[in-house]
Coordinates of C-alpha atoms in Angstrom, one line a residue:
M449 CA -48.9 -45.3 -38.9
A450 CA -47.8 -49.1 -39.0
S451 CA -44.6 -48.0 -37.9
S452 CA -46.0 -46.2 -35.0
I453 CA -48.0 -49.0 -33.8
R454 CA -44.4 -51.5 -34.2
S455 CA -43.2 -49.2 -31.6
R456 CA -45.8 -49.6 -29.0
Y457 CA -45.8 -52.9 -29.2
L458 CA -42.1 -52.7 -28.7
I459 CA -42.3 -50.6 -25.8
V460 CA -44.9 -52.7 -24.5
G461 CA -43.0 -56.3 -24.8
A462 CA -40.1 -54.5 -23.0
L463 CA -41.8 -53.3 -20.2
L464 CA -43.6 -56.8 -19.7
F465 CA -39.9 -58.7 -20.1
L466 CA -38.9 -56.1 -17.4
L467 CA -41.9 -56.8 -15.0
G468 CA -41.1 -61.0 -15.5
F469 CA -37.7 -60.3 -14.4
S470 CA -38.6 -58.2 -11.7
L471 CA -41.1 -60.9 -10.4
A472 CA -38.5 -63.8 -11.6
V473 CA -35.9 -62.0 -9.0
F474 CA -37.9 -61.2 -6.0
A475 CA -39.5 -65.1 -6.3
A476 CA -35.6 -66.6 -6.4
P477 CA -35.0 -68.9 -3.8
V478 CA -32.8 -67.8 -0.8
S479 CA -30.1 -70.3 0.9
V480 CA -29.6 -68.9 4.5
T481 CA -27.3 -71.1 6.8
D482 CA -29.2 -71.4 10.2
D483 CA -26.7 -71.6 13.5
R484 CA -26.1 -75.6 12.8
G485 CA -24.4 -74.4 9.6
V486 CA -27.2 -75.9 7.7
V487 CA -28.0 -74.4 4.2
V488 CA -31.8 -73.9 4.5
V489 CA -33.7 -73.1 1.0
F490 CA -36.7 -70.8 1.0
D491 CA -38.6 -70.3 -2.3
K492 CA -40.2 -67.8 -1.3
P493 CA -40.5 -66.1 2.3
P494 CA -42.4 -68.3 4.7
Q495 CA -46.2 -67.7 5.2
R496 CA -46.7 -70.3 8.3
I497 CA -44.3 -69.8 10.6
V498 CA -44.3 -71.4 13.7
S499 CA -41.8 -70.6 16.8
L500 CA -40.7 -72.6 19.4
L501 CA -38.7 -70.0 21.5
P502 CA -40.0 -66.8 23.3
S503 CA -37.3 -64.9 22.4
L504 CA -37.5 -65.7 18.0
T505 CA -41.6 -65.5 18.6
E506 CA -40.6 -61.6 19.9
S507 CA -38.1 -61.3 16.8
V508 CA -40.5 -62.3 14.2
C509 CA -43.1 -59.9 15.4
A510 CA -40.0 -56.9 16.0
L511 CA -39.5 -57.4 12.2
G512 CA -43.3 -56.9 11.6
K513 CA -44.1 -60.2 10.6
C514 CA -46.6 -61.4 13.6
S515 CA -49.1 -61.9 11.1
A516 CA -47.3 -65.1 9.5
L517 CA -47.0 -67.0 13.0
V518 CA -49.3 -70.1 13.4
G519 CA -48.1 -71.2 16.2
V520 CA -45.7 -70.8 19.5
D521 CA -44.3 -72.6 22.7
R522 CA -46.0 -72.0 26.0
F523 CA -43.8 -69.5 27.0
S524 CA -44.4 -67.3 24.7
N525 CA -46.4 -64.2 25.8
W526 CA -45.4 -61.0 23.9
P527 CA -46.8 -59.2 22.2
K528 CA -50.3 -59.2 23.4
S529 CA -51.0 -60.1 19.5
I530 CA -49.7 -63.2 19.8
Q531 CA -51.5 -64.6 22.9
D532 CA -54.4 -66.5 20.9
L533 CA -52.2 -68.3 18.6
P534 CA -51.8 -72.7 19.6
K535 CA -49.6 -73.2 22.4
L536 CA -47.3 -76.1 21.6
G537 CA -45.7 -77.1 24.8
G538 CA -42.6 -76.0 26.0
M539 CA -39.3 -77.7 25.7
G540 CA -39.3 -80.9 26.5
E541 CA -43.2 -81.1 25.8
I542 CA -43.5 -79.9 22.5
N543 CA -46.8 -81.4 20.9
I544 CA -45.3 -82.9 17.4
E545 CA -48.7 -83.8 15.8
R546 CA -50.2 -80.4 16.5
I547 CA -47.1 -79.2 14.5
V548 CA -48.1 -80.9 11.3
Q549 CA -51.5 -80.2 11.7
L550 CA -50.5 -76.4 11.4
K551 CA -48.3 -77.3 8.1
P552 CA -45.9 -74.7 8.4
D553 CA -43.7 -73.4 5.9
V554 CA -40.8 -73.1 8.8
V555 CA -40.4 -73.9 12.1
L556 CA -37.8 -71.8 14.0
L557 CA -36.1 -73.5 17.3
E558 CA -32.7 -73.4 18.9
K559 CA -30.1 -75.5 18.5
A560 CA -30.6 -77.5 21.7
S561 CA -34.3 -78.5 20.7
P562 CA -34.9 -82.1 21.0
V563 CA -37.3 -82.2 18.6
I564 CA -35.4 -80.9 15.6
T565 CA -34.7 -84.2 14.0
R566 CA -38.1 -85.9 14.1
L567 CA -39.3 -82.5 12.7
N568 CA -36.8 -82.9 9.8
G569 CA -38.2 -86.8 9.6
L570 CA -41.8 -85.4 8.8
G571 CA -40.8 -83.1 5.9
I572 CA -40.9 -80.0 8.1
N573 CA -38.5 -77.4 7.7
T574 CA -36.8 -76.4 10.5
F575 CA -34.5 -72.8 11.2
V576 CA -31.7 -73.1 14.0
L577 CA -30.7 -69.7 16.0
D578 CA -28.9 -69.6 18.8
V579 CA -28.8 -66.5 20.7
K580 CA -26.7 -66.5 24.0
S581 CA -25.2 -63.0 23.4
M582 CA -26.2 -59.4 21.8
S583 CA -23.9 -59.8 18.7
D584 CA -26.0 -63.5 18.7
E585 CA -29.3 -61.6 18.4
E586 CA -27.8 -58.9 16.1
R587 CA -27.0 -61.9 13.6
A588 CA -30.8 -63.6 14.4
L589 CA -31.8 -60.2 13.4
Q590 CA -30.7 -60.5 9.9
K591 CA -30.9 -63.6 9.1
L592 CA -34.8 -63.5 10.1
D593 CA -34.4 -61.0 7.8
L594 CA -33.3 -62.9 4.6
V595 CA -35.4 -65.9 5.5
L596 CA -38.9 -63.3 6.4
G597 CA -38.1 -61.2 3.3
T598 CA -38.2 -58.3 5.5
S599 CA -35.5 -55.2 5.7
E600 CA -35.9 -54.4 9.2
S601 CA -33.2 -55.9 11.3
G602 CA -31.3 -52.5 10.9
R603 CA -34.0 -50.5 12.4
V604 CA -34.5 -53.3 15.4
W605 CA -30.9 -53.1 16.3
N606 CA -30.4 -49.2 16.1
Q607 CA -33.6 -49.4 18.7
I608 CA -31.8 -51.4 21.0
Q609 CA -28.6 -49.4 20.9
K610 CA -30.3 -46.4 21.7
E611 CA -32.6 -47.9 24.7
I612 CA -28.9 -48.8 26.0
L613 CA -27.8 -45.6 25.5
R614 CA -30.7 -44.3 27.4
A615 CA -30.7 -46.4 30.2
N616 CA -26.6 -45.6 30.8
K617 CA -27.7 -42.0 30.5
Q618 CA -30.3 -42.3 33.1
L619 CA -28.1 -43.5 35.7
S620 CA -26.9 -40.4 37.7
T621 CA -24.0 -42.9 39.3
K622 CA -21.8 -41.7 36.8
G623 CA -17.9 -42.2 38.8
E624 CA -19.6 -45.0 40.8
S625 CA -18.1 -48.3 40.6
I626 CA -21.1 -50.3 41.7
R627 CA -21.0 -54.1 42.0
V628 CA -23.6 -55.9 40.9
Y629 CA -25.1 -59.7 40.9
F630 CA -27.2 -60.6 38.7
E631 CA -29.4 -64.6 40.2
V632 CA -31.2 -66.2 37.0
N633 CA -32.3 -68.6 39.5
P634 CA -32.2 -69.7 43.1
A635 CA -30.1 -72.7 42.6
P636 CA -28.3 -70.1 42.4
F637 CA -27.3 -69.5 39.0
A638 CA -26.0 -66.2 38.0
A639 CA -25.4 -64.1 34.9
G640 CA -22.0 -64.0 33.7
S641 CA -19.9 -61.3 32.1
T642 CA -20.4 -63.1 28.9
S643 CA -24.2 -63.1 28.9
F644 CA -26.6 -60.8 26.9
I645 CA -27.5 -59.9 30.6
G646 CA -23.3 -59.5 31.5
E647 CA -23.1 -57.5 28.6
I648 CA -26.2 -55.0 29.1
L649 CA -24.7 -54.6 32.9
T650 CA -21.4 -53.4 31.2
Q651 CA -23.0 -51.3 28.9
L652 CA -24.5 -49.6 31.8
D653 CA -21.3 -49.2 33.2
L654 CA -21.7 -51.3 36.3
V655 CA -19.8 -54.2 37.6
N656 CA -20.8 -57.6 37.8
I657 CA -19.1 -59.4 40.6
I658 CA -19.0 -62.4 38.0
P659 CA -15.8 -63.3 36.3
K660 CA -15.8 -64.0 32.4
S661 CA -14.0 -67.1 33.6
L662 CA -16.8 -68.9 34.9
G663 CA -19.1 -68.6 31.3
P664 CA -22.0 -67.2 30.6
F665 CA -24.3 -68.7 33.2
P666 CA -22.5 -70.3 35.9
K667 CA -23.9 -72.2 39.3
I668 CA -22.0 -70.5 42.2
N669 CA -22.0 -71.3 45.5
P670 CA -24.2 -68.6 47.9
E671 CA -20.4 -67.6 49.8
F672 CA -18.9 -66.5 46.6
V673 CA -22.0 -63.5 46.7
V674 CA -20.7 -62.9 50.0
Q675 CA -17.5 -62.7 49.6
A676 CA -17.9 -60.3 46.6
K677 CA -20.0 -58.0 48.5
P678 CA -22.6 -57.0 45.4
D679 CA -23.9 -53.2 46.1
V680 CA -27.1 -54.4 44.5
I681 CA -28.7 -57.5 43.6
L682 CA -31.0 -58.3 40.6
P683 CA -33.0 -61.5 41.4
T684 CA -35.4 -62.9 39.3
E685 CA -39.1 -63.3 40.4
S686 CA -39.0 -67.0 41.9
T687 CA -35.5 -65.7 43.8
A688 CA -36.4 -62.4 45.7
A689 CA -38.6 -63.9 48.6
D690 CA -35.3 -65.8 50.2
I691 CA -32.5 -63.9 49.4
Q692 CA -32.7 -62.4 52.9
K693 CA -32.7 -65.8 54.6
R694 CA -29.3 -67.2 53.2
P695 CA -27.3 -67.8 55.9
G696 CA -24.3 -64.5 55.8
W697 CA -26.2 -62.9 53.1
N698 CA -27.3 -60.3 55.6
S699 CA -24.0 -59.0 55.9
I700 CA -24.1 -57.9 52.2
P701 CA -24.2 -54.7 51.4
A702 CA -27.0 -54.7 48.6
V703 CA -29.3 -56.9 51.6
S704 CA -28.0 -54.9 54.9
K705 CA -29.1 -51.7 52.6
N706 CA -32.3 -53.0 51.0
R707 CA -30.6 -52.5 47.7
I708 CA -32.3 -55.5 45.8
C709 CA -34.3 -54.8 42.8
V710 CA -37.3 -57.6 42.7
F711 CA -39.1 -57.5 39.1
T712 CA -43.0 -57.9 38.3
G713 CA -43.5 -61.5 36.4
Q714 CA -43.7 -59.1 33.1
Q715 CA -40.7 -56.9 33.8
N716 CA -38.8 -60.7 34.4
D717 CA -39.9 -62.0 30.8
V718 CA -37.8 -59.1 29.0
L719 CA -35.1 -59.4 31.5
V720 CA -34.6 -63.0 30.6
R721 CA -35.0 -62.8 27.1
P722 CA -31.8 -62.3 24.6
G723 CA -34.1 -61.0 22.2
P724 CA -35.5 -57.3 20.4
R725 CA -36.6 -56.1 24.2
M726 CA -33.0 -55.9 25.4
G727 CA -33.2 -52.0 25.2
E728 CA -36.1 -52.5 27.5
A729 CA -34.0 -55.0 29.6
A730 CA -31.2 -52.3 30.0
L731 CA -34.0 -49.3 31.0
I732 CA -35.4 -51.5 33.7
I733 CA -32.1 -52.2 34.9
S734 CA -30.9 -49.2 35.0
A735 CA -34.4 -47.4 36.9
C736 CA -34.2 -50.4 39.4
I737 CA -30.6 -49.5 41.0
Q738 CA -31.1 -45.5 40.5
E739 CA -33.6 -46.0 42.7
K740 CA -31.7 -48.1 45.1
M741 CA -28.8 -46.4 45.3
S742 CA -30.6 -42.7 45.8
S743 CA -33.1 -44.1 48.5
S744 CA -30.2 -45.8 50.7
R745 CA -27.2 -43.2 50.6

């Protein structure tokens, strides 16, 4: 009898030890190197997160942690569940005082943000992610998985790839060399081959008229576009209206044959953010190009 009771105590004790060990492992601090090269230590997954960049806001939500967001920048507008969160300003006008009041466990922001030093000086944890290419977004998702205590980055990245593949297949212009020009803003700044937009165009088997040598988002001479003769022009919402008024542009095949894709404001948000909706961006681009090329043959 005494031996049986002693055995039960030993089993219970062993189980309690294993449970305690598991909890200790689960609660162990996690060290993650951000895109500054700074090692940021998290004692536990952050429960209160401020995001100061729309693409980072979307990435947090894609990984299933929207509920941890307590404040976002004024441009973050997707998904709908975050639209009532406190808006903390734009790139050059961040409301530091409001951020302090929100008591975040971490603030997510880009390397170029001017408020990093000030936030750190106030004792607020910052984690920097610099996303300019598709591989940058894959890496950012993996790092956020570590920070947030999630394991969804693989699923999110695979979904992006599946959507890009679907976008490629929905183009029935195989064998054609379709030259495209994507204008980011009317300066004009263009999406180069090395930008995430340029990478999407490449995966759709489209020919970007902007060469790699000009960098990811170069400012270009409008005459360059006239000489390059793109078949389709992909302008942002603010640019589409004045393209046909530009000197010499009526001679461009995209303009003379009305192959100018005009996107809504919501579509534009998807197209210009290097985040988890890049697959959706590919679908938007391919659908428009398919329509324009089919209707002008």
